[in-house]
Amino acid sequence: MADAAAAHPDLVPAAEVGRISHKLRELRDDGEARAKPADFLELLDASTAAAEALEKGLLDGAAADELGRRMQALNQSCKDCHATYRN
């Protein structure tokens, strides 16, 4: 399987995760999102924290296994929220 960086040299991982972090923070300020149950906001905050942790790891040069764990945490936080509030 091809390395993601080799297959997509136009993508900068930290910038991509930074966009996700930014969108999640913007969503937290959205009136429709704030009107949802407290559980939704907790899940949103968890996703935001996971995205920010991954972004920080990328910027700080964390080891690949650590970045993998942070990516898994972000994926799971999205799944947890989507299972209740989207799907």
Short mmCIF file of N, CA and C in Angstrom, two decimals:
data_model
loop_
_atom_site.label_atom_id
_atom_site.label_comp_id
_atom_site.label_asym_id
_atom_site.label_seq_id
_atom_site.Cartn_x
_atom_site.Cartn_y
_atom_site.Cartn_z
N MET A 1 0.84 -1.18 0.00
CA MET A 1 0.00 0.00 0.00
C MET A 1 0.89 1.25 0.00
N ALA A 2 0.52 2.20 -0.80
CA ALA A 2 1.33 3.42 -0.94
C ALA A 2 1.25 4.29 0.29
N ASP A 3 2.35 4.92 0.61
CA ASP A 3 2.41 5.89 1.69
C ASP A 3 1.51 7.07 1.35
N ALA A 4 0.72 7.54 2.31
CA ALA A 4 -0.20 8.65 2.05
C ALA A 4 0.54 9.89 1.58
N ALA A 5 1.70 10.16 2.14
CA ALA A 5 2.46 11.35 1.74
C ALA A 5 2.94 11.23 0.30
N ALA A 6 3.35 10.03 -0.10
CA ALA A 6 3.80 9.83 -1.47
C ALA A 6 2.64 9.89 -2.44
N ALA A 7 1.49 9.37 -2.04
CA ALA A 7 0.33 9.35 -2.92
C ALA A 7 -0.33 10.73 -3.04
N HIS A 8 -0.16 11.56 -2.02
CA HIS A 8 -0.80 12.88 -2.00
C HIS A 8 0.19 13.94 -1.51
N PRO A 9 1.18 14.26 -2.32
CA PRO A 9 2.20 15.23 -1.87
C PRO A 9 1.64 16.63 -1.64
N ASP A 10 0.42 16.87 -2.10
CA ASP A 10 -0.20 18.18 -1.91
C ASP A 10 -0.80 18.34 -0.52
N LEU A 11 -0.92 17.26 0.23
CA LEU A 11 -1.52 17.32 1.56
C LEU A 11 -0.45 17.49 2.63
N VAL A 12 -0.74 18.36 3.57
CA VAL A 12 0.13 18.56 4.72
C VAL A 12 -0.67 18.09 5.94
N PRO A 13 -0.31 16.95 6.52
CA PRO A 13 -1.13 16.37 7.58
C PRO A 13 -1.50 17.34 8.71
N ALA A 14 -0.55 18.10 9.21
CA ALA A 14 -0.86 19.03 10.31
C ALA A 14 -1.88 20.08 9.87
N ALA A 15 -1.78 20.53 8.63
CA ALA A 15 -2.73 21.52 8.13
C ALA A 15 -4.12 20.90 7.98
N GLU A 16 -4.18 19.65 7.52
CA GLU A 16 -5.47 18.99 7.36
C GLU A 16 -6.15 18.80 8.72
N VAL A 17 -5.39 18.34 9.70
CA VAL A 17 -5.96 18.16 11.04
C VAL A 17 -6.29 19.52 11.66
N GLY A 18 -5.49 20.52 11.35
CA GLY A 18 -5.79 21.88 11.82
C GLY A 18 -7.13 22.36 11.31
N ARG A 19 -7.45 22.02 10.07
CA ARG A 19 -8.76 22.40 9.51
C ARG A 19 -9.89 21.70 10.26
N ILE A 20 -9.68 20.43 10.56
CA ILE A 20 -10.68 19.68 11.32
C ILE A 20 -10.88 20.31 12.70
N SER A 21 -9.79 20.60 13.38
CA SER A 21 -9.87 21.24 14.70
C SER A 21 -10.63 22.55 14.62
N HIS A 22 -10.31 23.34 13.62
CA HIS A 22 -10.96 24.64 13.45
C HIS A 22 -12.46 24.48 13.22
N LYS A 23 -12.84 23.56 12.35
CA LYS A 23 -14.27 23.34 12.06
C LYS A 23 -15.01 22.86 13.31
N LEU A 24 -14.39 22.00 14.09
CA LEU A 24 -15.03 21.52 15.32
C LEU A 24 -15.22 22.67 16.31
N ARG A 25 -14.23 23.55 16.42
CA ARG A 25 -14.37 24.71 17.31
C ARG A 25 -15.47 25.64 16.81
N GLU A 26 -15.54 25.83 15.49
CA GLU A 26 -16.62 26.66 14.93
C GLU A 26 -17.98 26.04 15.22
N LEU A 27 -18.08 24.73 15.11
CA LEU A 27 -19.33 24.05 15.37
C LEU A 27 -19.78 24.26 16.81
N ARG A 28 -18.83 24.31 17.73
CA ARG A 28 -19.15 24.52 19.15
C ARG A 28 -19.84 25.87 19.36
N ASP A 29 -19.53 26.85 18.52
CA ASP A 29 -20.11 28.18 18.63
C ASP A 29 -21.41 28.33 17.85
N ASP A 30 -21.79 27.31 17.09
CA ASP A 30 -23.00 27.36 16.28
C ASP A 30 -24.24 27.25 17.16
N GLY A 31 -25.20 28.12 16.93
CA GLY A 31 -26.42 28.14 17.73
C GLY A 31 -27.18 26.83 17.69
N GLU A 32 -27.27 26.22 16.52
CA GLU A 32 -27.98 24.95 16.39
C GLU A 32 -27.28 23.85 17.19
N ALA A 33 -25.96 23.84 17.16
CA ALA A 33 -25.20 22.85 17.92
C ALA A 33 -25.37 23.09 19.43
N ARG A 34 -25.32 24.35 19.84
CA ARG A 34 -25.47 24.66 21.27
C ARG A 34 -26.85 24.30 21.80
N ALA A 35 -27.84 24.21 20.91
CA ALA A 35 -29.20 23.85 21.32
C ALA A 35 -29.37 22.35 21.52
N LYS A 36 -28.41 21.58 21.12
CA LYS A 36 -28.50 20.12 21.26
C LYS A 36 -28.25 19.73 22.73
N PRO A 37 -28.58 18.49 23.07
CA PRO A 37 -28.37 18.03 24.45
C PRO A 37 -26.92 18.13 24.90
N ALA A 38 -26.74 18.20 26.20
CA ALA A 38 -25.40 18.32 26.78
C ALA A 38 -24.48 17.20 26.32
N ASP A 39 -25.02 16.00 26.13
CA ASP A 39 -24.21 14.87 25.68
C ASP A 39 -23.58 15.17 24.32
N PHE A 40 -24.31 15.82 23.44
CA PHE A 40 -23.76 16.17 22.13
C PHE A 40 -22.56 17.10 22.30
N LEU A 41 -22.71 18.09 23.15
CA LEU A 41 -21.62 19.04 23.36
C LEU A 41 -20.41 18.38 24.00
N GLU A 42 -20.63 17.42 24.88
CA GLU A 42 -19.52 16.67 25.47
C GLU A 42 -18.79 15.86 24.40
N LEU A 43 -19.56 15.22 23.52
CA LEU A 43 -18.95 14.45 22.44
C LEU A 43 -18.19 15.37 21.48
N LEU A 44 -18.77 16.52 21.20
CA LEU A 44 -18.11 17.51 20.34
C LEU A 44 -16.80 17.98 20.97
N ASP A 45 -16.84 18.26 22.25
CA ASP A 45 -15.62 18.68 22.96
C ASP A 45 -14.56 17.59 22.94
N ALA A 46 -14.99 16.32 23.07
CA ALA A 46 -14.04 15.21 23.02
C ALA A 46 -13.40 15.11 21.64
N SER A 47 -14.20 15.30 20.60
CA SER A 47 -13.67 15.26 19.24
C SER A 47 -12.69 16.41 19.01
N THR A 48 -13.03 17.57 19.51
CA THR A 48 -12.16 18.73 19.37
C THR A 48 -10.83 18.48 20.07
N ALA A 49 -10.89 17.96 21.28
CA ALA A 49 -9.67 17.67 22.03
C ALA A 49 -8.82 16.62 21.32
N ALA A 50 -9.47 15.60 20.75
CA ALA A 50 -8.73 14.56 20.03
C ALA A 50 -8.06 15.13 18.78
N ALA A 51 -8.76 15.99 18.06
CA ALA A 51 -8.19 16.61 16.86
C ALA A 51 -7.01 17.50 17.24
N GLU A 52 -7.16 18.26 18.29
CA GLU A 52 -6.08 19.15 18.73
C GLU A 52 -4.87 18.36 19.20
N ALA A 53 -5.11 17.22 19.86
CA ALA A 53 -4.00 16.38 20.31
C ALA A 53 -3.25 15.79 19.12
N LEU A 54 -3.97 15.38 18.09
CA LEU A 54 -3.33 14.85 16.89
C LEU A 54 -2.54 15.95 16.19
N GLU A 55 -3.15 17.12 16.07
CA GLU A 55 -2.45 18.24 15.44
C GLU A 55 -1.16 18.57 16.18
N LYS A 56 -1.23 18.63 17.50
CA LYS A 56 -0.05 18.93 18.31
C LYS A 56 1.02 17.86 18.11
N GLY A 57 0.61 16.61 18.08
CA GLY A 57 1.56 15.54 17.86
C GLY A 57 2.26 15.65 16.52
N LEU A 58 1.50 16.00 15.50
CA LEU A 58 2.10 16.18 14.17
C LEU A 58 3.10 17.33 14.18
N LEU A 59 2.71 18.43 14.79
CA LEU A 59 3.59 19.60 14.83
C LEU A 59 4.83 19.36 15.68
N ASP A 60 4.68 18.56 16.74
CA ASP A 60 5.80 18.29 17.64
C ASP A 60 6.67 17.13 17.19
N GLY A 61 6.28 16.46 16.11
CA GLY A 61 7.07 15.34 15.62
C GLY A 61 6.95 14.08 16.45
N ALA A 62 5.76 13.82 16.98
CA ALA A 62 5.54 12.61 17.78
C ALA A 62 5.82 11.36 16.95
N ALA A 63 6.15 10.30 17.63
CA ALA A 63 6.43 9.02 16.97
C ALA A 63 5.19 8.51 16.25
N ALA A 64 5.42 7.72 15.20
CA ALA A 64 4.32 7.21 14.37
C ALA A 64 3.30 6.43 15.19
N ASP A 65 3.75 5.61 16.14
CA ASP A 65 2.79 4.84 16.93
C ASP A 65 1.91 5.75 17.79
N GLU A 66 2.48 6.81 18.31
CA GLU A 66 1.70 7.78 19.09
C GLU A 66 0.71 8.51 18.20
N LEU A 67 1.15 8.90 17.02
CA LEU A 67 0.24 9.55 16.08
C LEU A 67 -0.89 8.61 15.69
N GLY A 68 -0.57 7.34 15.53
CA GLY A 68 -1.60 6.35 15.22
C GLY A 68 -2.64 6.26 16.33
N ARG A 69 -2.20 6.27 17.58
CA ARG A 69 -3.13 6.22 18.71
C ARG A 69 -4.01 7.47 18.72
N ARG A 70 -3.40 8.62 18.45
CA ARG A 70 -4.17 9.87 18.45
C ARG A 70 -5.17 9.88 17.29
N MET A 71 -4.79 9.34 16.16
CA MET A 71 -5.70 9.26 15.03
C MET A 71 -6.86 8.33 15.35
N GLN A 72 -6.57 7.20 15.98
CA GLN A 72 -7.62 6.27 16.38
C GLN A 72 -8.58 6.94 17.36
N ALA A 73 -8.06 7.71 18.29
CA ALA A 73 -8.91 8.41 19.25
C ALA A 73 -9.82 9.41 18.54
N LEU A 74 -9.29 10.11 17.56
CA LEU A 74 -10.11 11.05 16.79
C LEU A 74 -11.18 10.30 16.01
N ASN A 75 -10.81 9.23 15.34
CA ASN A 75 -11.79 8.44 14.60
C ASN A 75 -12.90 7.94 15.52
N GLN A 76 -12.51 7.43 16.69
CA GLN A 76 -13.51 6.89 17.62
C GLN A 76 -14.42 7.99 18.14
N SER A 77 -13.88 9.16 18.42
CA SER A 77 -14.72 10.25 18.93
C SER A 77 -15.75 10.65 17.87
N CYS A 78 -15.36 10.64 16.62
CA CYS A 78 -16.32 10.95 15.55
C CYS A 78 -17.40 9.87 15.48
N LYS A 79 -16.99 8.61 15.53
CA LYS A 79 -17.94 7.50 15.48
C LYS A 79 -18.91 7.55 16.65
N ASP A 80 -18.40 7.86 17.84
CA ASP A 80 -19.26 7.91 19.02
C ASP A 80 -20.36 8.95 18.84
N CYS A 81 -20.02 10.09 18.32
CA CYS A 81 -21.00 11.15 18.13
C CYS A 81 -21.95 10.82 16.99
N HIS A 82 -21.40 10.37 15.88
CA HIS A 82 -22.24 10.09 14.71
C HIS A 82 -23.22 8.95 14.97
N ALA A 83 -22.85 7.99 15.81
CA ALA A 83 -23.75 6.88 16.11
C ALA A 83 -25.06 7.38 16.72
N THR A 84 -25.00 8.41 17.49
CA THR A 84 -26.19 8.94 18.15
C THR A 84 -26.81 10.11 17.38
N TYR A 85 -26.00 10.98 16.86
CA TYR A 85 -26.52 12.25 16.35
C TYR A 85 -26.50 12.40 14.83
N ARG A 86 -25.99 11.42 14.12
CA ARG A 86 -26.00 11.56 12.67
C ARG A 86 -26.60 10.35 11.99
N ASN A 87 -26.13 9.17 12.34
CA ASN A 87 -26.57 7.95 11.65
C ASN A 87 -27.90 7.57 12.20
#
